[in-house]
Structures are given as C-alpha cells and as structure tokens.
Short mmCIF file of C-alpha atoms in Angstrom, two decimals:
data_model
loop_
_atom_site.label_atom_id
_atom_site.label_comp_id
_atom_site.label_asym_id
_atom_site.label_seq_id
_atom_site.Cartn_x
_atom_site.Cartn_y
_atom_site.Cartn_z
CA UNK J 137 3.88 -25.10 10.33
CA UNK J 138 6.20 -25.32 13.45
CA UNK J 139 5.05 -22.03 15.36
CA UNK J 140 1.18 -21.46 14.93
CA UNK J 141 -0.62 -18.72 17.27
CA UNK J 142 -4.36 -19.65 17.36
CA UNK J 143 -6.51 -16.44 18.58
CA UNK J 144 -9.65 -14.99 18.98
CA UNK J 145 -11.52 -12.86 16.47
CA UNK J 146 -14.42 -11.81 18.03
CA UNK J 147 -15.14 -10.96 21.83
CA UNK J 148 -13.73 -13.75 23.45
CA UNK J 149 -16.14 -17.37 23.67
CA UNK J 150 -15.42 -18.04 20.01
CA UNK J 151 -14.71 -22.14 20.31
CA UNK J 152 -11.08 -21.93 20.61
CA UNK J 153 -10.46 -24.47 23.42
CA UNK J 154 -11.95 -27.21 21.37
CA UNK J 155 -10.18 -25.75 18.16
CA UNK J 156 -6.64 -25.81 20.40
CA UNK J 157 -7.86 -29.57 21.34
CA UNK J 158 -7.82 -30.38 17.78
CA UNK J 159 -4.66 -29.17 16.79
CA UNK J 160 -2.79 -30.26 19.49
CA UNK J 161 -3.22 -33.61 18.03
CA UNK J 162 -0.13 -32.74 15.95
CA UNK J 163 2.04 -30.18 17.53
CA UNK J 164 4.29 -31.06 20.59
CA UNK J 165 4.13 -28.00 22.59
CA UNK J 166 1.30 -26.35 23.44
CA UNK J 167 1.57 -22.45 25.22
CA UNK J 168 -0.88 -20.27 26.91
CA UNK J 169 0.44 -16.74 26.83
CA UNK J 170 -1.98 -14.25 28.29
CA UNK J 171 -4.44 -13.73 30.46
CA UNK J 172 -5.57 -15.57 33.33
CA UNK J 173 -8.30 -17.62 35.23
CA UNK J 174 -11.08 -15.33 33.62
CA UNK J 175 -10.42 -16.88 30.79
CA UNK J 176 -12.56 -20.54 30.27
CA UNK J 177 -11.99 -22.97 27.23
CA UNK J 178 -13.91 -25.82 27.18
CA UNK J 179 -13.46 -29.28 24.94
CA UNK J 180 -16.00 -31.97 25.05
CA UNK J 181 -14.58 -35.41 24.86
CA UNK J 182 -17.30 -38.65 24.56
CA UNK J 183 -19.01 -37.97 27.43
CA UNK J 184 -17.19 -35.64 29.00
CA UNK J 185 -16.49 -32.08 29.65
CA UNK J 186 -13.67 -30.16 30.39
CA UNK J 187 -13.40 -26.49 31.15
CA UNK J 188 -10.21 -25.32 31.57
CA UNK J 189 -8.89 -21.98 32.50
CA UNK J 190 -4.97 -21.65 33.31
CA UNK J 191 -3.92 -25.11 31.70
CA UNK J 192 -3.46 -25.04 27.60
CA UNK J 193 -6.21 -27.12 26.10
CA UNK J 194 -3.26 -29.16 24.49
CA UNK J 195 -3.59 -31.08 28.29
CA UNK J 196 -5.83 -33.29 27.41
CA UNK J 197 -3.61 -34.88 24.29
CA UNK J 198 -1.33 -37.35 25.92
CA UNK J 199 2.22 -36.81 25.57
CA UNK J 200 1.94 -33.08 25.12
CA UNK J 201 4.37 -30.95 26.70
CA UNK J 202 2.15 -27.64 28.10
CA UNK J 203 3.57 -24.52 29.03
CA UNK J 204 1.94 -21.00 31.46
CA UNK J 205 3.85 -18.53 29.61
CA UNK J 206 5.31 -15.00 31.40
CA UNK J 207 2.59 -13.37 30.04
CA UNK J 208 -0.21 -15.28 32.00
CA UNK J 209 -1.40 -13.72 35.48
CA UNK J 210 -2.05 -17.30 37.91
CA UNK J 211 -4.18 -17.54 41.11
CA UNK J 212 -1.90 -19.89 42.46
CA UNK J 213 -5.02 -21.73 44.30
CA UNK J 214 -7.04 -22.01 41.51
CA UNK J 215 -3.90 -23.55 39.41
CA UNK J 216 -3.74 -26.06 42.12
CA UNK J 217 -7.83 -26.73 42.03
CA UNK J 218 -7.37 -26.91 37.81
CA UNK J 219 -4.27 -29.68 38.87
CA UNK J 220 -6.16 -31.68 40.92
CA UNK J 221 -9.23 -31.46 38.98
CA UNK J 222 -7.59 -32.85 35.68
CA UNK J 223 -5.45 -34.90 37.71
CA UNK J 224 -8.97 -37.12 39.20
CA UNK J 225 -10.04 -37.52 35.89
CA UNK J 226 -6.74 -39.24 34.81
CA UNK J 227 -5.03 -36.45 32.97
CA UNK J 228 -1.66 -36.43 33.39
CA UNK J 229 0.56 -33.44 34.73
CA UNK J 230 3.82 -34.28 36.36
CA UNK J 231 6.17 -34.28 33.91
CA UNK J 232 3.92 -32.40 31.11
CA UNK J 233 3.27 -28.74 32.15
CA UNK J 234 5.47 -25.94 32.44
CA UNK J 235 4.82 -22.44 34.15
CA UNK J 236 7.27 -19.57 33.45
CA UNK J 237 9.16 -18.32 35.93
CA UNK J 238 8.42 -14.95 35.46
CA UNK J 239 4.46 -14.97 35.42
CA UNK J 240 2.66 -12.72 37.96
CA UNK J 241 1.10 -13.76 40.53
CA UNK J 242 -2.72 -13.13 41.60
CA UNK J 243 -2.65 -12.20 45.44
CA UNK J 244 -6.14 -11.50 47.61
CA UNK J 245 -5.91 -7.76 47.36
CA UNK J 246 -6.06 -7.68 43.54
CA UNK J 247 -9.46 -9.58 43.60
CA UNK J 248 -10.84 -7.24 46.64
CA UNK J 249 -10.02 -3.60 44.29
CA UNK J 250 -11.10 -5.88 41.20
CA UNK J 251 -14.41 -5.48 42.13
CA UNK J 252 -14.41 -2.69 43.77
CA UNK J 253 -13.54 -1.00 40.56
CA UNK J 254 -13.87 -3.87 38.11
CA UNK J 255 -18.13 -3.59 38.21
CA UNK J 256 -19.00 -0.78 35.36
CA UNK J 257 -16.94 -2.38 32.92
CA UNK J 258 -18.16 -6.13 33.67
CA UNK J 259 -14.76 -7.74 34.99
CA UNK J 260 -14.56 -11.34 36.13
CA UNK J 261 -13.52 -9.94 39.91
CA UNK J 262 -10.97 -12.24 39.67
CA UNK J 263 -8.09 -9.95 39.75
CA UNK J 264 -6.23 -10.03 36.73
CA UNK J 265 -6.57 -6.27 35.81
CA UNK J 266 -5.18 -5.18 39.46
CA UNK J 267 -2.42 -8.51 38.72
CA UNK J 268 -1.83 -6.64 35.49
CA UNK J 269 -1.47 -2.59 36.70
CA UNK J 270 1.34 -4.08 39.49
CA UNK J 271 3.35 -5.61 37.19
CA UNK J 272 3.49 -2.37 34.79
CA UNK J 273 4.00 -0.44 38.40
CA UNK J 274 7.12 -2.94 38.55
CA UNK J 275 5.88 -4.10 42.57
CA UNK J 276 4.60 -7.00 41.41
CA UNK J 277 4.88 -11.14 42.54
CA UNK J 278 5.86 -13.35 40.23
CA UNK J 279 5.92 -17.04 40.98
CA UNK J 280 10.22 -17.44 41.42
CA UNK J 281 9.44 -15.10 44.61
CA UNK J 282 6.94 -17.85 45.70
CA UNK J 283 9.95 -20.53 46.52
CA UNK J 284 12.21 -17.19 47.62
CA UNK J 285 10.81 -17.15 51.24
CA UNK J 286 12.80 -14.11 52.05
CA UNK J 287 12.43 -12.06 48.61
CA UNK J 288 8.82 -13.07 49.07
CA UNK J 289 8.10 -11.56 52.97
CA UNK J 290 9.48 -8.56 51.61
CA UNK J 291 7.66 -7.67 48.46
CA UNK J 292 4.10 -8.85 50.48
CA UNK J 293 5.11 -6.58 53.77
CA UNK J 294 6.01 -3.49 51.11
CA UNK J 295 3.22 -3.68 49.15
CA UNK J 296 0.56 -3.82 52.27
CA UNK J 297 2.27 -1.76 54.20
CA UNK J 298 0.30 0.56 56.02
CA UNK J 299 -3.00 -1.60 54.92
CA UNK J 300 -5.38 -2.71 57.67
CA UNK J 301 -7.67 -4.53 55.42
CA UNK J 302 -5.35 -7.41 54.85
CA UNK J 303 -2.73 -9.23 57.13
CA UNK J 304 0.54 -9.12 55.41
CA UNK J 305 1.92 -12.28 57.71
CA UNK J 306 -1.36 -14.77 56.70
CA UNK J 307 -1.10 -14.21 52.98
CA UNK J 308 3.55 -14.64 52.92
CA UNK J 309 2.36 -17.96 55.00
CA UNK J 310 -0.63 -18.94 52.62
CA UNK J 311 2.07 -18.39 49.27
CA UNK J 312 4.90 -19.61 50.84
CA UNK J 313 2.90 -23.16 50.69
CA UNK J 314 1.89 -22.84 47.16
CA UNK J 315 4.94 -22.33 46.54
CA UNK J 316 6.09 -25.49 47.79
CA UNK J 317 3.43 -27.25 45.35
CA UNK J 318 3.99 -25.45 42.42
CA UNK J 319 7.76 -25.47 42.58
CA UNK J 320 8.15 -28.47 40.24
CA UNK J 321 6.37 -27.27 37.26
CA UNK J 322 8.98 -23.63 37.23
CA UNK J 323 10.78 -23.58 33.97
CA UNK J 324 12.37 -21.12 32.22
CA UNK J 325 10.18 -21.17 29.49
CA UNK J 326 11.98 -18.76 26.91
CA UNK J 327 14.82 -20.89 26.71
CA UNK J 328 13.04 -24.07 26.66
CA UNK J 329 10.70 -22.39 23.84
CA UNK J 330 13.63 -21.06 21.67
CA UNK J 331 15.47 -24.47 22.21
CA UNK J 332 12.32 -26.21 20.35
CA UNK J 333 12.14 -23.78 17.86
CA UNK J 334 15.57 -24.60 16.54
CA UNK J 335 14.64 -28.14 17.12
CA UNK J 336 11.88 -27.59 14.35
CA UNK J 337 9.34 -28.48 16.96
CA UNK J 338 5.31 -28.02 16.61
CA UNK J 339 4.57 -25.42 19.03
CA UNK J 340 0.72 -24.31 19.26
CA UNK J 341 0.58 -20.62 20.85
CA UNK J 342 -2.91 -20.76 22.61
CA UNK J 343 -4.74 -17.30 23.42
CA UNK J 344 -7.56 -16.28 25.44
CA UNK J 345 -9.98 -13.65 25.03
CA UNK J 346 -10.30 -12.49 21.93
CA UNK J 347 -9.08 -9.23 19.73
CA UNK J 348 -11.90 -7.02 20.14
CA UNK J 349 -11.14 -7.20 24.59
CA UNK J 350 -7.50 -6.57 23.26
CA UNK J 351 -6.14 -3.55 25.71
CA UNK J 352 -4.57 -1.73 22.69
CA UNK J 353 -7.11 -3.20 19.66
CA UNK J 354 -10.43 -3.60 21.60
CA UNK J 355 -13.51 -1.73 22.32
CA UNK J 356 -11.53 -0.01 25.26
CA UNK J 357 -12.15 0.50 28.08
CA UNK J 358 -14.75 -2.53 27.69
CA UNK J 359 -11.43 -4.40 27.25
CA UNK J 360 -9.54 -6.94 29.37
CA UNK J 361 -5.84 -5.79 30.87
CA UNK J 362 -3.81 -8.13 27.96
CA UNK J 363 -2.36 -8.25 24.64
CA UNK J 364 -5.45 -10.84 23.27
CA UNK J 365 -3.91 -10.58 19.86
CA UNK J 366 -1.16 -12.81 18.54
CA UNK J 367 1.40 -10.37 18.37
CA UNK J 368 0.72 -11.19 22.92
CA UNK J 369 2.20 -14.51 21.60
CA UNK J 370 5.55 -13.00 21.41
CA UNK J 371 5.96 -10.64 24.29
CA UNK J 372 4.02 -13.92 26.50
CA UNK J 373 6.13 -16.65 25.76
CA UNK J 374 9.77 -14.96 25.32
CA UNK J 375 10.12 -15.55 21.27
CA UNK J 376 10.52 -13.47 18.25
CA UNK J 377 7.91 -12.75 15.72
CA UNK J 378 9.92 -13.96 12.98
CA UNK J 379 9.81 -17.22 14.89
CA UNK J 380 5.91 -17.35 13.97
CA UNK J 381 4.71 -19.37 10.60
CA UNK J 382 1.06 -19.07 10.71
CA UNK J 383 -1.46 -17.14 12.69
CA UNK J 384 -4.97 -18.86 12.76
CA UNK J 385 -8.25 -16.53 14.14
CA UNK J 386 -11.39 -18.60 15.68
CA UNK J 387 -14.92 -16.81 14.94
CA UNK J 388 -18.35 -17.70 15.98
CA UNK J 389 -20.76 -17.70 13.05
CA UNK J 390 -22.57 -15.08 14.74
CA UNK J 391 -21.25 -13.07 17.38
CA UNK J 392 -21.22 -12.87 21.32
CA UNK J 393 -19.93 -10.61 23.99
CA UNK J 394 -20.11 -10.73 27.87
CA UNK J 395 -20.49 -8.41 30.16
CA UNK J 396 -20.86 -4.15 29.51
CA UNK J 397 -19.73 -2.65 25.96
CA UNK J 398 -20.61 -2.11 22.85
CA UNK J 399 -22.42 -4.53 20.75
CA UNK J 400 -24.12 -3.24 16.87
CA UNK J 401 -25.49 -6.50 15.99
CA UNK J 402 -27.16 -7.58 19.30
CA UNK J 403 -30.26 -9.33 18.81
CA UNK J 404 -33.90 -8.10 20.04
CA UNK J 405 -34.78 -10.33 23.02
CA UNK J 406 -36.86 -13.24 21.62
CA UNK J 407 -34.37 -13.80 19.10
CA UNK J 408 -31.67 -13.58 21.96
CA UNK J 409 -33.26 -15.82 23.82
CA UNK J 410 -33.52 -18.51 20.41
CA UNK J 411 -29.81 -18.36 19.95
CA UNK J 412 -28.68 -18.05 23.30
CA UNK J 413 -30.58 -21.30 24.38
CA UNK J 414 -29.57 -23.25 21.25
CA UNK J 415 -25.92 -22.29 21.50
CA UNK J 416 -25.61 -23.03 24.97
CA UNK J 417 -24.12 -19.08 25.42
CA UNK J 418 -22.84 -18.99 29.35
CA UNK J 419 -19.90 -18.15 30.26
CA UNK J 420 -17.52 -21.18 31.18
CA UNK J 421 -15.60 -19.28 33.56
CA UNK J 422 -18.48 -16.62 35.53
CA UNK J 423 -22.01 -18.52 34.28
CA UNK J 424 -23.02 -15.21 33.16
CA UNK J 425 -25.53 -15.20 29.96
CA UNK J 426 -24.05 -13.87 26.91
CA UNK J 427 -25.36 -11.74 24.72
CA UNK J 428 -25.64 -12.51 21.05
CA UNK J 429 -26.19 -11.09 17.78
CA UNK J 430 -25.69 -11.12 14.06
CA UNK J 431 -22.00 -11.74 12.41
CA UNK J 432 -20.07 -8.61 12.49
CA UNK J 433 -17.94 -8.15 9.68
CA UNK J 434 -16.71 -4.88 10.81
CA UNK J 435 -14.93 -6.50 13.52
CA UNK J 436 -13.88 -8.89 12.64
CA UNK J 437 -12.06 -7.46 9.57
CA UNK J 438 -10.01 -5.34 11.84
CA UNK J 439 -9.26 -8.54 14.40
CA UNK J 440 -7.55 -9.85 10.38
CA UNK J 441 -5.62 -7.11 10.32
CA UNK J 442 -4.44 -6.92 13.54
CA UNK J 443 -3.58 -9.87 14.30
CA UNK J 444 -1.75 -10.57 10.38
CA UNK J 445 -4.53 -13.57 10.28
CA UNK J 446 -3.67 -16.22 8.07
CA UNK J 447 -6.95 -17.76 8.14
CA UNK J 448 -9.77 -18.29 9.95
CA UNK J 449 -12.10 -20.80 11.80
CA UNK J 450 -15.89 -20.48 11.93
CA UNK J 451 -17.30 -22.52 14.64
CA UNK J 452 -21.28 -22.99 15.75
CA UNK J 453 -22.32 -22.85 12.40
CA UNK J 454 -25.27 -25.43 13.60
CA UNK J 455 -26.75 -23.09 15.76
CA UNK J 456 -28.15 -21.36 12.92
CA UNK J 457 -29.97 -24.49 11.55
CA UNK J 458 -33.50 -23.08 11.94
CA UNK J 459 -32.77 -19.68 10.96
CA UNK J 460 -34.73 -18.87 7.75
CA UNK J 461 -32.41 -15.39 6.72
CA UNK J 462 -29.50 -14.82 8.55
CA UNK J 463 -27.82 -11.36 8.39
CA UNK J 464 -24.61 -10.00 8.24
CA UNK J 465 -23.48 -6.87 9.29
CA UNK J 466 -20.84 -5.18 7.02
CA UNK J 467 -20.46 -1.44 8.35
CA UNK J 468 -22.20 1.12 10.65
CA UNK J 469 -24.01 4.09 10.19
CA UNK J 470 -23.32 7.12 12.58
CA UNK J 471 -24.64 10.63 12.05
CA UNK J 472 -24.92 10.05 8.39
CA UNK J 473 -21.72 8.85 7.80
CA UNK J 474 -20.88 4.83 6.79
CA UNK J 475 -17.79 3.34 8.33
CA UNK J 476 -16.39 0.11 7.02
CA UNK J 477 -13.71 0.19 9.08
CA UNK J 478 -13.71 -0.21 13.23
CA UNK J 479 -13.52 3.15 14.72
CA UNK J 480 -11.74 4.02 17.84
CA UNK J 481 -14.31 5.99 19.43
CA UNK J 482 -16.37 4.27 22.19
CA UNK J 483 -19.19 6.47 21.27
CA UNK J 484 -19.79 5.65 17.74
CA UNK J 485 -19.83 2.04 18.71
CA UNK J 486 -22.52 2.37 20.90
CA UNK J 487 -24.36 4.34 19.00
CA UNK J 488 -24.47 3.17 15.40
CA UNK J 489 -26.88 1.34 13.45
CA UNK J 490 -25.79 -1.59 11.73
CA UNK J 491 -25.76 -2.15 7.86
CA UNK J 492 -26.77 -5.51 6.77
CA UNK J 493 -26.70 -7.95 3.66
CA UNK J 494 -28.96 -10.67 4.09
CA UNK J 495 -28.54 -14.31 3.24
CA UNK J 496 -31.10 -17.29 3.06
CA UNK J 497 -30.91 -19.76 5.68
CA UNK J 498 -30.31 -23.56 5.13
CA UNK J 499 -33.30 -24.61 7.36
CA UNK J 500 -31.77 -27.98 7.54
CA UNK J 501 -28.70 -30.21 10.47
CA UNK J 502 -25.57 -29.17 10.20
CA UNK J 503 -24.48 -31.78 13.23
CA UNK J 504 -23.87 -34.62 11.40
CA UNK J 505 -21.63 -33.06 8.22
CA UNK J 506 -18.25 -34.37 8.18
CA UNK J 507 -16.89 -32.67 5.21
CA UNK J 508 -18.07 -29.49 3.45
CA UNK J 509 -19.71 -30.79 0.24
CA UNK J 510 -22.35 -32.40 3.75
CA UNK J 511 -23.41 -28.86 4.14
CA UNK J 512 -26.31 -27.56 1.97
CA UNK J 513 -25.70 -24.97 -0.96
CA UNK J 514 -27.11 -22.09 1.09
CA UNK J 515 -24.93 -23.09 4.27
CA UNK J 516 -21.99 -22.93 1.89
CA UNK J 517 -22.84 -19.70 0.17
CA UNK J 518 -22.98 -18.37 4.17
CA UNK J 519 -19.11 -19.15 4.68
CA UNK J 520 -18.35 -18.61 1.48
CA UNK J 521 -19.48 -14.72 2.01
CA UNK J 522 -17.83 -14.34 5.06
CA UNK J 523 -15.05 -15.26 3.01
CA UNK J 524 -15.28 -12.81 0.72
CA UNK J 525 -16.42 -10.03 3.05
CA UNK J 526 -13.26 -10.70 5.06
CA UNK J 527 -10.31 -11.38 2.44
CA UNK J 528 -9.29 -14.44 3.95
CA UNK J 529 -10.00 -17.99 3.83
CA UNK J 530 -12.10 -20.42 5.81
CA UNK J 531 -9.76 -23.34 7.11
CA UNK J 532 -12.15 -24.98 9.17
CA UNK J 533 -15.89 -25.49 10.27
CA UNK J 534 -17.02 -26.42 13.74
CA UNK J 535 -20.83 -28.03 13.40
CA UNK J 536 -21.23 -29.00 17.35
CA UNK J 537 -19.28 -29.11 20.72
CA UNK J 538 -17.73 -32.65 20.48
CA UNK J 539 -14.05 -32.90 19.22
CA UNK J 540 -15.14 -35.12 16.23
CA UNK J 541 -17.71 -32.67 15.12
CA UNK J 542 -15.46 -30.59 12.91
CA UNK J 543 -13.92 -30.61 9.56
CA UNK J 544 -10.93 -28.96 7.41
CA UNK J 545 -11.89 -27.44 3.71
#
C-alpha cells in the first residue's frame, strides 16, 4: 500500500519503533507527524541500540528519505544531539531527512511552566504541552522564523516581554545559531509529500504515543497535547485522508502506561515486578518504570475504531513465556453497571473493576519462533482471541527486541 499510518493502540511504549524499522525496509518515505522529544522509539540492530526520539525510525534503513512533519513540536538542541548521535554511529543524514517548515519550535520557557504545571498529570517536562497551547494561541515559533533573524527577535522579545525570569536577547542569540545548523534539512514537506503521492511512492506515516494519550480520544486529562491517532497523520504531514491506504495499530500483548492515570488491569506488585523486569518496561525517553497489567480489550477496541484500524500488531508476546493463565480484560464494572465500551468519564476509569476471561498459558520460548505454526497451540489460541475480541486481524507478531525477531501471519 503506498500511504500506510502505523500507530499506537495502547498507552504509548507498544514496540512501534522497531515495527516502523521493519517496514521501512520497503517504503521510501518515512514521516513522523506528532509529538515531540517525549516521545522514544527504540530498534535493536545486532548489537546495537538505538533510541530515537525526533528522527523517524525509517533512519536507520539506508537510502530512506525521512521527514519532521508540521505537526511535530522540536527542541532544536536535542534535534542537533539526535544528529550527531546517529551521525557517530555512521547513519547517514545530509541528504536524507526533512523537517517541515512549519513545525513549532520548543523554546526554554515552555520546559520551565512544563513542570511547573506538567507534575500531577506525569508530563515528560520537556515542553511540548506549553509548545503545543502557543501554537493554538497563534504566538508561537516555528522553525522558518529560526533563519528569519528579524521575524525571529520579534516574536522572542513579544512573547517575554515584561518577563524577568528569562533574557529575551540570550535565547534570539542561542536560536539564531540553531538556526544556522538546521537550515539545510527545511523543506516544505506538504508539497514534497503530495508530489510522492502522485508519484505512487511508499510513504510510512510514523506516530508516537499512542491512542489512549490521544488529546481528543484518550484518558484526558492523563493525555499528551497531540492528535496520537492516525487521523494526526493528516493534519501533521499536510495530506488528505483519502490519500491514506492502510492504517496499521501496534499493541503490547499486555498493557503498559507511564506516568499518573487510569489503569483497570494493573497488576498487584509482585506480579508487576515479574513482567516489568522481564519486559525490560522503562521508559526510553524519561527512565521512568512503567506500570503494567493485563491486556485490555476495552481499550483497545475503541483505539480500532478510532483510528479506522486495518489491522493490528501484537508485540512482546515472549514476555509472557512463564505465565501459567494469562487474563484478558473485556469490560468494566462500575456501580453495577458493565461497560464494553470506553467511557469518557475519568472517574469510572479509575474506579472500575475489571472483567476477565482467562486463557492457559504456553509455559514454553517464544524467542526463537520465526513463523506462527513455531508458536505452541495455547500461544496461538492467545492471539487468536484477541482477534476475535477485537474484530480485526493479527498481521504480525513481535517475539523479542531484535529486528529479526518478528514474523508476518
């Protein structure tokens, strides 16, 4: 399919980086469209390990054209860190990354009222929500004003004026240089997107987060400041929704979230503790644990309907190797009344009790399948329910963090 959008289903941390990585193999352009450097997607390669936060995932393909949609908030210095970082382990850029034009740019004052007010609903601190709330105020940067030295002194002087906490001349002199460095990569990346598309080209539409820290679709106001679901793709990049072919969701086996919110199916702590070890659950971009718990069917239904998913991804199936029953959870309970579908209100969600089916564990390494008929009867009848309890098909199934460890059905 030329235009694929590949998003989150879940909370975010779901395996898409490596499931971009594997893709990218056969598209030509590869697009973030949202979000910013709170976002971390990490692909394991041999030996090595690459955690990427601005840059597409589609970087470390050769020959891949990558594009920073409009849609994307950018701390300008940590761009230029991510650069240099791929750029000493031989990854090439010059010539093979794009950055729109009209993406917004991440000054110091967003990060200092990011967590100021960003603590009781678990933000990075980076900035992006503060990034996010200028733009919609319309007195917002956006990286053409960082090679407009004059446009740029007077947006920075407006929007500190009067501040004492920050000196207006220090930060137009501190942009003004990154400017100069990231002047290069500036595209207008609507037009060269919509050129491509008539071209027939294979463009891969990478997002970050995931549907459930949607601003619109998510457990708000536990949410991040973005359109995480693929109809972000459109309104990120600068293309039409009839220009999309296929949209493809990535979903843990079980579930994880960071930070404050709701979670039904988190584990008890020992059992926390089992699958948080085992699955390696950090976060790639803060280092912060993440909590875990069962698969959530509830959610993940309504990240299929909101985001029109065509099918879906399961990755981390191996984690649950040693797991003798393994639940699923496929609606909540509140004040005597079942709910199959995700409800709006905050206050249900954190205060439901989970309904479960159970199924029997395959008590046997998943690691080393490289096709589905490798995977055990009982591992099989596990996707195969999600299947069912979902309504959409399983395209692939991640068994372990290198590239190789993955197969289609």
């Amino acid at each position: 399919m030329p235009c694929t959008v590949v998003v989150g289903a879940q909370w975010g941390d779901e395996g898409k980086g490596k499931i971009i990585d594997i893709l990218s193999r056969d598209a030509d352009i590869i697009v973030r469209y949202q979000g910013g450097n709170n976002a971390g997607h990490t692909v394991v390669i041999g030996d090595k390990e690459f955690i990427l936060h601005l840059i597409p995932s589609g970087v470390l393909r050769k020959g891949k054209l990558c594009i920073i949609g409009n849609g994307v908030v950018i701390d300008p210095e940590a761009l230029l860190n991510e650069i240099g970082m791929l750029k000493k382990k031989g990854i090439k850029i010059d010539g093979n990354l794009m950055i729109s034009e009209s993406a917004h740019v991440i000054l110091p004052y967003h990060k200092v009222i990011d967590k100021r007010r960003g603590a009781k609903i678990g933000t990075t601190g980076r900035g992006i929500g503060p990034c996010y709330i200028d733009k919609m105020a319309r007195c917002g940067i956006r990286m053409i004003d960082l090679v407009n030295p004059e446009g740029l002194k007077k947006k920075i002087y407006a929007n500190l004026e009067g501040s004492e906490e920050f000196n207006a001349g220090q930060i137009y002199n501190e942009y003004l240089e990154y400017g100069k460095k990231i002047k290069k990569y500036l595209a207008n990346v609507s037009q060269v997107l919509n050129r491509a598309i008539a071209k027939k080209k294979d463009i891969l539409f990478e997002g970050a987060q995931g549907a459930l820290l949607d601003i619109d679709h998510g457990t708000y106001p536990y949410v991040t400041s973005s359109s995480a679901t693929a109809g972000g793709a459109c309104t990120g990049a600068g293309v039409g929704p009839t220009k999309i072919d296929k949209v493809i969701g990535v979903v843990k086996a079980y579930t994880t979230r960071v930070g404050e919110g709701p979670f039904p199916t988190e584990f008890e702590k020992d059992l926390m503790e089992k699958i948080r070890t085992k699955g390696k659950e950090f976060g790639a971009t803060t280092g912060r644990p993440r909590r875990c718990g069962w698969f959530d069917a509830v959610i993940v239904r309504h990240a299929v309907a909101v985001n029109g998913l065509d099918e879906i991804v399961i990755t981390k199936l191996d984690v649950l190797d040693e797991m003798d029953k393994i639940k699923i959870c496929t609606g909540y309970k509140y004040k005597g009344r079942l709910y199959k579908d995700f409800p709006a209100d905050i206050e249900i969600l954190e205060n439901c009790e989970g309904i479960y089916e159970s199924c029997s564990g395959w008590m046997s390494d998943t690691t080393r399948a490289t096709k589905y008929k490798d995977l055990t009867e009982n591992a099989r009848k596990y996707l195969e329910t999600l299947s069912k309890l979902l309504n959409v098909k399983i395209s692939m199934v991640s068994v372990g963090s290198k590239r190789e460890q993955a197969f289609k059905i």
